[in-house]
Amino acid sequence: MERTLGIVKPDAVKAKHTGKIIDAYLEAGLRIVGMKMVHLSPEQAKGFYYVHKERPFFNDLVAFMTEGPVVLLCLEGENAISRNRDLMGATNPANATEGTLRKRFGANIERNAVHGSDAPETAAFEIGYFFNAFELV
Ligand code: CMP
């Protein structure tokens, strides 16, 4: 059993895709064990994406992630991390497989609709960054 962090990003929330994305998680057999909608501050977004702080796209990424509310989800299931990554598709929607969340709802490599943890260590950091133990059922 594994847990992963999912984020419905501001582009997808604004476009009213939250329900369809949540439905896709559930249809894929992932259980939702934590969920909340928040509007991130720049400091919160910078802390979450600190591994990218030297990348040229970092400031734009922080601006994007703070432009509107996001939906944070803790998802649980067998191999939840890789299953969620398969469900999301490639980071760049242009390269994503047909039917994946980023193909369906992403516009470009930055505005790509969803985030998902990429490894057990990042999942542990990311879940702990946004949820405390009382918020996970
Ligand atoms: P995510 O999976 O949330 O992890 C880091 C995010 O940075 C990524 O999705 C994209 O939204 C963004 N990103 C990654 N690479 C680039 C890039 N080359 N240009 C702009 N944004 C990027």
mmCIF file of C-alpha atoms and ligand atoms in Angstrom:
data_model
loop_
_atom_site.group_PDB
_atom_site.id
_atom_site.type_symbol
_atom_site.label_atom_id
_atom_site.label_comp_id
_atom_site.label_asym_id
_atom_site.label_seq_id
_atom_site.Cartn_x
_atom_site.Cartn_y
_atom_site.Cartn_z
ATOM 1 C CA MET A 1 0.000 0.000 0.000
ATOM 2 C CA GLU A 2 1.335 3.403 -0.978
ATOM 3 C CA ARG A 3 0.293 7.045 -0.749
ATOM 4 C CA THR A 4 0.925 9.873 -3.199
ATOM 5 C CA LEU A 5 0.096 13.558 -3.415
ATOM 6 C CA GLY A 6 -2.112 14.792 -6.227
ATOM 7 C CA ILE A 7 -2.801 18.434 -7.061
ATOM 8 C CA VAL A 8 -5.523 19.751 -9.323
ATOM 9 C CA LYS A 9 -3.706 22.879 -10.484
ATOM 10 C CA PRO A 10 -5.211 26.379 -10.866
ATOM 11 C CA ASP A 11 -5.809 26.008 -14.629
ATOM 12 C CA ALA A 12 -7.882 22.851 -14.152
ATOM 13 C CA VAL A 13 -9.806 24.214 -11.151
ATOM 14 C CA LYS A 14 -10.674 27.390 -13.071
ATOM 15 C CA ALA A 15 -11.785 25.373 -16.110
ATOM 16 C CA LYS A 16 -14.154 23.326 -13.868
ATOM 17 C CA HIS A 17 -12.282 20.064 -14.434
ATOM 18 C CA THR A 18 -11.910 19.193 -10.733
ATOM 19 C CA GLY A 19 -14.848 16.776 -10.702
ATOM 20 C CA LYS A 20 -13.694 14.925 -13.819
ATOM 21 C CA ILE A 21 -10.160 14.604 -12.427
ATOM 22 C CA ILE A 22 -11.361 13.306 -9.057
ATOM 23 C CA ASP A 23 -13.598 10.842 -10.882
ATOM 24 C CA ALA A 24 -10.577 9.616 -12.880
ATOM 25 C CA TYR A 25 -8.614 8.963 -9.649
ATOM 26 C CA LEU A 26 -11.514 6.963 -8.223
ATOM 27 C CA GLU A 27 -12.162 5.071 -11.470
ATOM 28 C CA ALA A 28 -8.457 4.141 -11.529
ATOM 29 C CA GLY A 29 -8.904 2.525 -8.104
ATOM 30 C CA LEU A 30 -7.077 5.171 -6.075
ATOM 31 C CA ARG A 31 -8.692 5.970 -2.712
ATOM 32 C CA ILE A 32 -8.912 9.564 -1.526
ATOM 33 C CA VAL A 33 -7.643 9.664 2.066
ATOM 34 C CA GLY A 34 -7.207 13.469 2.269
ATOM 35 C CA MET A 35 -8.574 16.377 0.261
ATOM 36 C CA LYS A 36 -8.769 20.160 0.574
ATOM 37 C CA MET A 37 -8.970 23.287 -1.557
ATOM 38 C CA VAL A 38 -6.464 26.047 -0.801
ATOM 39 C CA HIS A 39 -5.094 29.177 -2.434
ATOM 40 C CA LEU A 40 -1.315 28.866 -2.031
ATOM 41 C CA SER A 41 0.838 31.825 -1.031
ATOM 42 C CA PRO A 42 4.075 32.411 -2.984
ATOM 43 C CA GLU A 43 6.046 31.168 0.042
ATOM 44 C CA GLN A 44 4.025 27.942 0.191
ATOM 45 C CA ALA A 45 4.448 27.317 -3.552
ATOM 46 C CA LYS A 46 8.190 28.062 -3.410
ATOM 47 C CA GLY A 47 8.615 25.650 -0.500
ATOM 48 C CA PHE A 48 6.688 22.918 -2.270
ATOM 49 C CA TYR A 49 8.731 23.247 -5.477
ATOM 50 C CA TYR A 50 12.076 23.983 -3.776
ATOM 51 C CA VAL A 51 13.801 21.232 -5.818
ATOM 52 C CA HIS A 52 13.170 23.362 -8.914
ATOM 53 C CA LYS A 53 14.411 26.640 -7.418
ATOM 54 C CA GLU A 54 17.408 26.920 -9.769
ATOM 55 C CA ARG A 55 15.366 26.130 -12.880
ATOM 56 C CA PRO A 56 14.620 28.935 -15.366
ATOM 57 C CA PHE A 57 10.869 28.286 -15.113
ATOM 58 C CA PHE A 58 10.732 28.498 -11.288
ATOM 59 C CA ASN A 59 9.295 32.035 -10.945
ATOM 60 C CA ASP A 60 6.681 31.418 -13.645
ATOM 61 C CA LEU A 61 5.755 28.119 -11.979
ATOM 62 C CA VAL A 62 5.243 29.854 -8.613
ATOM 63 C CA ALA A 63 3.149 32.604 -10.267
ATOM 64 C CA PHE A 64 1.000 29.964 -11.983
ATOM 65 C CA MET A 65 0.506 27.846 -8.860
ATOM 66 C CA THR A 66 -0.639 30.914 -6.882
ATOM 67 C CA GLU A 67 -2.947 32.471 -9.497
ATOM 68 C CA GLY A 68 -6.017 30.668 -8.106
ATOM 69 C CA PRO A 69 -7.095 27.850 -5.806
ATOM 70 C CA VAL A 70 -5.777 24.298 -6.104
ATOM 71 C CA VAL A 71 -7.232 21.027 -4.832
ATOM 72 C CA LEU A 72 -4.793 18.918 -2.819
ATOM 73 C CA LEU A 73 -5.394 15.189 -2.574
ATOM 74 C CA CYS A 74 -3.697 12.384 -0.733
ATOM 75 C CA LEU A 75 -4.323 9.258 -2.802
ATOM 76 C CA GLU A 76 -3.809 5.697 -1.568
ATOM 77 C CA GLY A 77 -3.568 2.320 -3.268
ATOM 78 C CA GLU A 78 -1.174 -0.396 -4.393
ATOM 79 C CA ASN A 79 1.626 1.279 -6.367
ATOM 80 C CA ALA A 80 -0.304 4.554 -6.070
ATOM 81 C CA ILE A 81 2.686 6.670 -7.144
ATOM 82 C CA SER A 82 3.325 4.990 -10.480
ATOM 83 C CA ARG A 83 -0.366 4.371 -11.150
ATOM 84 C CA ASN A 84 -1.104 8.060 -10.651
ATOM 85 C CA ARG A 85 1.800 8.990 -12.940
ATOM 86 C CA ASP A 86 0.419 6.690 -15.629
ATOM 87 C CA LEU A 87 -2.981 8.283 -15.190
ATOM 88 C CA MET A 88 -1.496 11.814 -15.486
ATOM 89 C CA GLY A 89 0.702 11.200 -18.534
ATOM 90 C CA ALA A 90 3.881 13.045 -19.543
ATOM 91 C CA THR A 91 4.714 16.432 -17.968
ATOM 92 C CA ASN A 92 4.249 18.087 -21.345
ATOM 93 C CA PRO A 93 0.652 17.480 -22.502
ATOM 94 C CA ALA A 94 1.928 17.473 -26.091
ATOM 95 C CA ASN A 95 3.845 14.269 -25.295
ATOM 96 C CA ALA A 96 1.165 12.692 -23.103
ATOM 97 C CA THR A 97 -0.678 9.537 -24.130
ATOM 98 C CA GLU A 98 -4.251 9.896 -25.338
ATOM 99 C CA GLY A 99 -6.750 9.659 -22.457
ATOM 100 C CA THR A 100 -4.312 10.744 -19.730
ATOM 101 C CA LEU A 101 -5.242 13.684 -17.488
ATOM 102 C CA ARG A 102 -2.590 16.001 -18.919
ATOM 103 C CA LYS A 103 -3.609 15.125 -22.487
ATOM 104 C CA ARG A 104 -7.259 15.738 -21.648
ATOM 105 C CA PHE A 105 -6.914 18.854 -19.522
ATOM 106 C CA GLY A 106 -3.374 20.319 -19.857
ATOM 107 C CA ALA A 107 -2.520 23.222 -22.168
ATOM 108 C CA ASN A 108 1.297 23.212 -22.147
ATOM 109 C CA ILE A 109 4.326 22.068 -20.117
ATOM 110 C CA GLU A 110 3.638 24.625 -17.353
ATOM 111 C CA ARG A 111 -0.172 24.689 -17.332
ATOM 112 C CA ASN A 112 -0.451 20.904 -17.203
ATOM 113 C CA ALA A 113 -3.576 20.485 -15.024
ATOM 114 C CA VAL A 114 -2.259 18.089 -12.389
ATOM 115 C CA HIS A 115 0.732 17.267 -10.235
ATOM 116 C CA GLY A 116 1.639 13.864 -8.812
ATOM 117 C CA SER A 117 4.542 12.742 -6.622
ATOM 118 C CA ASP A 118 7.313 11.022 -8.607
ATOM 119 C CA ALA A 119 8.889 8.740 -5.954
ATOM 120 C CA PRO A 120 8.293 7.457 -2.391
ATOM 121 C CA GLU A 121 10.641 10.076 -0.859
ATOM 122 C CA THR A 122 8.957 12.967 -2.666
ATOM 123 C CA ALA A 123 5.506 11.580 -1.829
ATOM 124 C CA ALA A 124 6.400 11.522 1.888
ATOM 125 C CA PHE A 125 7.682 15.115 1.728
ATOM 126 C CA GLU A 126 4.760 16.390 -0.358
ATOM 127 C CA ILE A 127 2.000 14.724 1.704
ATOM 128 C CA GLY A 128 3.581 15.977 4.929
ATOM 129 C CA TYR A 129 3.974 19.461 3.441
ATOM 130 C CA PHE A 130 0.227 19.876 2.968
ATOM 131 C CA PHE A 131 -1.527 17.459 5.364
ATOM 132 C CA ASN A 132 -1.223 16.683 9.039
ATOM 133 C CA ALA A 133 -2.122 13.280 10.498
ATOM 134 C CA PHE A 134 -5.632 14.399 11.556
ATOM 135 C CA GLU A 135 -6.471 15.344 7.957
ATOM 136 C CA LEU A 136 -5.784 11.849 6.570
ATOM 137 C CA VAL A 137 -8.535 9.304 7.118
HETATM 138 P P1 CMP B 1 4.850 19.196 -11.909
HETATM 139 O O1 CMP B 1 4.675 17.749 -12.129
HETATM 140 O O2 CMP B 1 3.932 19.875 -10.969
HETATM 141 O O3 CMP B 1 6.359 19.474 -11.447
HETATM 142 C C1 CMP B 1 7.044 20.654 -11.724
HETATM 143 C C2 CMP B 1 6.288 21.550 -12.653
HETATM 144 O O4 CMP B 1 7.076 22.523 -13.294
HETATM 145 C C3 CMP B 1 5.708 20.726 -13.789
HETATM 146 O O5 CMP B 1 4.680 19.919 -13.340
HETATM 147 C C4 CMP B 1 5.317 21.813 -14.762
HETATM 148 O O6 CMP B 1 4.110 22.467 -14.382
HETATM 149 C C5 CMP B 1 6.493 22.788 -14.560
HETATM 150 N N1 CMP B 1 7.529 22.585 -15.561
HETATM 151 C C6 CMP B 1 8.334 21.530 -15.722
HETATM 152 N N2 CMP B 1 9.179 21.716 -16.737
HETATM 153 C C7 CMP B 1 8.909 22.936 -17.231
HETATM 154 C C8 CMP B 1 9.446 23.703 -18.294
HETATM 155 N N3 CMP B 1 10.456 23.250 -19.057
HETATM 156 N N4 CMP B 1 8.922 24.920 -18.529
HETATM 157 C C9 CMP B 1 7.928 25.383 -17.758
HETATM 158 N N5 CMP B 1 7.362 24.697 -16.719
HETATM 159 C C10 CMP B 1 7.851 23.479 -16.475
#
